[in-house]
Every structure is written in structure tokens, then in C-alpha cells.
Coordinates of C-alpha atoms in Angstrom, one line a residue:
Chain A
Q1 CA -76.4 -17.8 -31.3
K2 CA -76.1 -16.7 -27.2
E3 CA -76.3 -13.3 -26.1
V4 CA -73.1 -14.0 -23.9
E5 CA -70.2 -16.3 -25.0
Q6 CA -67.7 -17.6 -22.6
D7 CA -65.1 -20.5 -23.4
P8 CA -66.1 -23.6 -21.0
G9 CA -62.6 -24.6 -20.2
P10 CA -61.4 -26.3 -18.5
L11 CA -58.6 -23.9 -17.9
S12 CA -55.7 -25.4 -16.2
V13 CA -52.9 -23.4 -14.8
P14 CA -50.0 -23.6 -12.5
E15 CA -50.2 -22.0 -9.0
G16 CA -48.9 -18.4 -9.6
A17 CA -49.7 -18.0 -12.9
I18 CA -51.9 -15.0 -14.3
V19 CA -55.0 -15.9 -15.4
S20 CA -57.3 -14.5 -18.4
L21 CA -60.8 -15.5 -18.6
N22 CA -62.8 -13.7 -21.1
C23 CA -66.5 -13.1 -22.5
T24 CA -67.9 -11.7 -25.5
Y25 CA -71.4 -10.4 -26.1
S26 CA -73.7 -9.2 -29.2
N27 CA -76.2 -7.0 -27.5
S28 CA -75.1 -3.3 -27.1
A29 CA -77.5 -2.2 -24.8
F30 CA -75.5 -4.1 -22.0
Q31 CA -74.3 -1.4 -19.6
Y32 CA -73.0 -3.0 -16.4
F33 CA -71.0 -6.1 -16.2
M34 CA -69.9 -8.4 -13.4
W35 CA -67.9 -11.5 -12.7
Y36 CA -69.1 -14.1 -10.5
R37 CA -67.2 -17.0 -8.9
Q38 CA -69.1 -20.2 -8.3
Y39 CA -68.0 -22.8 -6.9
S40 CA -68.9 -26.8 -6.6
R41 CA -72.2 -27.1 -5.2
K42 CA -72.6 -23.6 -4.2
G43 CA -74.3 -20.2 -5.2
P44 CA -72.4 -17.5 -7.5
E45 CA -70.4 -14.7 -5.5
L46 CA -70.2 -11.6 -7.0
L47 CA -66.2 -11.1 -7.5
M48 CA -66.3 -7.3 -9.2
Y49 CA -68.8 -5.2 -11.6
T50 CA -67.9 -2.3 -13.7
Y51 CA -69.9 0.1 -15.8
S52 CA -69.2 1.1 -19.2
S53 CA -65.5 1.0 -20.7
G54 CA -62.3 0.9 -18.7
N55 CA -60.4 -1.1 -16.2
K56 CA -61.3 -1.8 -12.4
E57 CA -58.8 -3.5 -10.1
D58 CA -59.7 -5.4 -6.6
G59 CA -56.5 -7.0 -5.0
R60 CA -55.5 -9.8 -7.5
F61 CA -58.2 -9.2 -9.7
T62 CA -59.0 -6.7 -12.4
A63 CA -61.9 -6.4 -14.8
Q64 CA -61.3 -4.8 -17.8
V65 CA -64.6 -3.8 -20.5
D66 CA -64.4 -3.0 -24.2
K67 CA -67.7 -1.8 -25.3
S68 CA -66.6 -1.2 -28.8
S69 CA -65.6 -4.7 -29.3
K70 CA -67.9 -5.9 -26.8
Y71 CA -65.4 -8.0 -25.0
I72 CA -65.0 -8.3 -21.2
S73 CA -62.1 -9.9 -19.2
L74 CA -61.0 -10.9 -15.8
F75 CA -57.3 -11.3 -14.9
I76 CA -56.3 -13.0 -11.7
R77 CA -52.8 -12.5 -10.7
D78 CA -50.9 -15.0 -8.6
S79 CA -53.4 -17.6 -8.8
Q80 CA -54.1 -19.8 -6.0
P81 CA -55.6 -23.5 -6.0
S82 CA -58.2 -21.8 -3.9
D83 CA -59.3 -19.8 -7.2
S84 CA -60.2 -23.0 -8.5
A85 CA -64.1 -22.5 -9.4
T86 CA -66.3 -21.9 -12.4
Y87 CA -66.1 -18.0 -13.6
L88 CA -69.0 -16.7 -14.9
C89 CA -69.7 -13.3 -16.4
A90 CA -72.9 -11.6 -16.1
M91 CA -74.0 -8.2 -18.1
S92 CA -77.3 -6.0 -16.8
Y93 CA -79.1 -3.4 -19.0
N94 CA -79.3 -0.9 -15.9
N95 CA -78.2 -0.7 -12.5
A96 CA -81.2 -2.2 -11.3
G97 CA -79.0 -5.1 -12.1
N98 CA -81.2 -8.1 -10.7
M99 CA -82.2 -9.2 -14.2
L100 CA -78.7 -10.6 -15.3
T101 CA -77.7 -12.3 -18.3
F102 CA -75.2 -14.6 -17.9
G103 CA -72.4 -16.5 -19.7
G104 CA -71.9 -20.3 -19.8
G105 CA -68.9 -20.2 -17.4
T106 CA -65.5 -20.9 -17.6
R107 CA -63.8 -23.7 -15.3
L108 CA -60.5 -22.7 -13.9
M109 CA -58.3 -25.3 -11.9
V110 CA -55.0 -23.8 -10.5
K111 CA -52.6 -26.7 -9.5
P112 CA -50.3 -26.1 -6.7
Chain B
E1 CA -71.9 -16.5 4.5
T2 CA -74.5 -14.3 2.0
G3 CA -77.5 -14.9 4.6
V4 CA -79.6 -16.3 1.6
T5 CA -80.7 -19.9 2.6
Q6 CA -82.8 -22.0 0.3
S7 CA -84.9 -25.1 0.9
P8 CA -84.9 -28.0 0.2
T9 CA -81.4 -28.6 -0.9
H10 CA -82.2 -31.4 -3.0
L11 CA -85.4 -32.9 -4.6
I12 CA -86.6 -35.4 -6.8
K13 CA -89.8 -35.6 -8.8
T14 CA -91.8 -37.4 -11.4
R15 CA -92.6 -35.6 -14.7
G16 CA -96.0 -34.2 -14.2
Q17 CA -95.8 -33.4 -11.0
Q18 CA -95.9 -29.8 -9.4
V19 CA -92.9 -28.5 -6.9
T20 CA -92.6 -25.6 -4.4
L21 CA -88.8 -24.2 -3.9
R22 CA -88.3 -21.7 -1.0
C23 CA -86.0 -18.8 -0.2
S24 CA -85.1 -16.4 2.3
S25 CA -83.5 -13.1 1.2
Q26 CA -80.6 -11.5 3.0
S27 CA -81.9 -8.9 6.0
G28 CA -82.6 -5.8 4.9
H29 CA -83.2 -6.7 0.7
N30 CA -86.7 -6.4 -0.7
T31 CA -86.1 -8.0 -4.2
V32 CA -85.9 -11.8 -5.2
S33 CA -84.8 -13.2 -8.3
W34 CA -85.0 -16.6 -9.6
Y35 CA -82.6 -18.7 -11.8
Q36 CA -82.6 -22.0 -13.4
Q37 CA -79.0 -23.2 -13.9
A38 CA -78.9 -26.6 -16.3
L39 CA -75.9 -28.7 -15.7
G40 CA -72.5 -27.0 -17.1
Q41 CA -74.5 -24.1 -18.2
G42 CA -74.6 -20.1 -16.7
P43 CA -77.8 -19.4 -14.7
Q44 CA -80.8 -18.0 -16.6
F45 CA -83.0 -15.5 -15.2
I46 CA -86.7 -16.7 -14.4
F47 CA -88.4 -13.8 -12.6
Q48 CA -87.9 -11.2 -10.1
Y49 CA -90.2 -10.1 -7.3
Y50 CA -90.5 -7.0 -5.5
R51 CA -93.1 -5.9 -2.9
E52 CA -94.5 -8.8 -3.7
E53 CA -95.1 -8.3 -7.3
E54 CA -93.5 -9.6 -10.5
N55 CA -91.2 -7.2 -11.6
G56 CA -89.5 -9.0 -14.5
R57 CA -89.6 -12.1 -16.4
G58 CA -87.1 -14.2 -18.5
N59 CA -88.2 -16.4 -21.2
F60 CA -89.8 -19.2 -19.1
P61 CA -93.7 -20.3 -19.6
P62 CA -96.3 -19.9 -17.3
R63 CA -95.9 -22.9 -15.4
F64 CA -93.2 -21.2 -13.5
S65 CA -94.8 -18.9 -11.1
G66 CA -93.6 -17.2 -7.7
L67 CA -94.6 -15.6 -4.6
Q68 CA -92.9 -12.8 -2.4
F69 CA -94.1 -12.7 1.3
P70 CA -94.2 -9.6 3.1
N71 CA -91.0 -10.6 4.9
Y72 CA -89.3 -10.8 1.5
S73 CA -89.1 -14.5 1.6
S74 CA -90.0 -16.3 -1.7
E75 CA -91.4 -19.2 -3.2
L76 CA -90.7 -20.9 -6.9
N77 CA -93.8 -23.3 -7.9
V78 CA -93.2 -25.0 -11.1
N79 CA -96.5 -27.1 -12.4
A80 CA -96.5 -29.9 -15.1
L81 CA -92.8 -30.7 -14.5
E82 CA -90.8 -31.7 -17.5
L83 CA -87.3 -33.6 -17.7
D84 CA -85.7 -30.0 -18.7
D85 CA -86.7 -28.5 -15.4
S86 CA -83.9 -30.7 -13.8
A87 CA -81.6 -27.9 -13.0
L88 CA -80.2 -26.4 -9.6
Y89 CA -82.6 -23.4 -9.0
L90 CA -80.8 -20.2 -7.4
C91 CA -82.5 -17.5 -5.8
A92 CA -80.6 -13.9 -5.3
S93 CA -81.7 -11.0 -2.7
S94 CA -80.9 -7.6 -3.2
L95 CA -82.0 -4.1 -3.0
L96 CA -84.0 -3.2 -6.1
T97 CA -81.6 -0.7 -7.2
G98 CA -77.9 -1.7 -7.2
L99 CA -75.9 -4.6 -8.8
E100 CA -75.0 -6.7 -5.5
Q101 CA -77.2 -9.8 -5.7
Y102 CA -76.5 -12.3 -3.0
F103 CA -77.3 -15.7 -4.3
G104 CA -78.4 -18.8 -2.0
P105 CA -76.8 -22.2 -2.4
G106 CA -79.4 -23.5 -5.0
T107 CA -82.0 -26.3 -4.7
R108 CA -81.0 -29.1 -7.1
L109 CA -84.2 -30.2 -8.6
T110 CA -84.3 -33.8 -10.6
V111 CA -87.0 -34.9 -12.7
T112 CA -87.5 -38.4 -13.7

């Protein structure tokens, strides 16, 4: 079993929809949680990071962490075709967050 | 643009050969991490370099080795290439403490 699980999708939604992307993890030692977006043939781009449980909002994006359930989510409001990409969750044991453990990624397609 | 560059973009090698991949860090960053991303998978941490020394390593054999230079650029060397080494190799630069890693576009390695 992988340490971080993520539904590979693809997830197809109409433009303007609210998108929910999720990851589960098995190691309770993870303290920092990140979401990356990866466009085709590009490197991952950091969207947001959160520490421990709770919510964090940045524009159309909201990250949510539930450590008791070992479950994290990323919500995208008013989704746009430009949001079409693969979304990767990643986790770290400490704030020297260089040694990341990634999920497998969820491919999102937002249709005009 | 993150400022992290990688070369070459694509590479085709034969099983058993050796390969060297290169990465230039974003200005001001002293830490470089390398990841392997197989097709349809999330990135897997290979190792991290800080001040020219290996500062952490994932579950990769010793035939994966690296260097970091005084200007913080880095190389990833893979000896005795195997077919399963075919992947996108990503480098990410950061400060040692801090969660913001900036990824380069990657080098796509194909082993035949």
C-alpha cells in the first residue's frame, strides 16, 4: 500500500463547477501538506501548503486537512478550462519540506 | 517561470549505459532535490543536496548518485541503466528550511 493515495481520475467537469480533489495517507507523522499543479510536459507548480489540520484559502482554491481521518482536500471554485491539469498532493514530516512524498496525481479536465 | 532549468530536455539511452542530468537552481536557493516521475505516477524523492553534500535519500539504489557545485547547480548520475529507469527526472530548488520548492521542467529519459 502506498503512503499517499490519490484517485487518478480523469475527473471531467463543466466550466464553473466546484471541483473537489482528495488524498488519503497512512503515516500520521506527516505534518505539512501541499498541493501541486502539473501541466502536461511541465514540472509541478506549488499551489498551496498547510500545516496540521484546518483550512486555508487562496483565491479560488481552498485546502483542507483532517489529520484525525488522514484525509486532505483541495477545492477549486468557479473552475476554468485553464485549471485542466494533473493535481498532486504532497506531504512532509517537517518544515524542511524538501523530501516530499507525493500522491499519484488526479487528472482534471474542465470543459468549456 | 521558476528559474530552475534542466538539461537536456530529452535523452535516449541503452540499457547498461550511464547518464548525467543537469540542473541549475533558482537564484538564492541553496538546496536541490531530485525526483523521478514515472509515466502516470507522482514524483518519487531520490535525494537532496545542501552545501554540496547529500542531505537525505529516498529508496533508490547507489547507482543513482549526485553532485552539487558551489554555485548550487547539481547533477544526477545514473549508472548501469535499466529499462525501469525510463521516467521524467525533476529537480527542485529551495532553501533548506521552508516548504516552497520550485521545480524545473524535467528531463525525459528513455532507456531502450
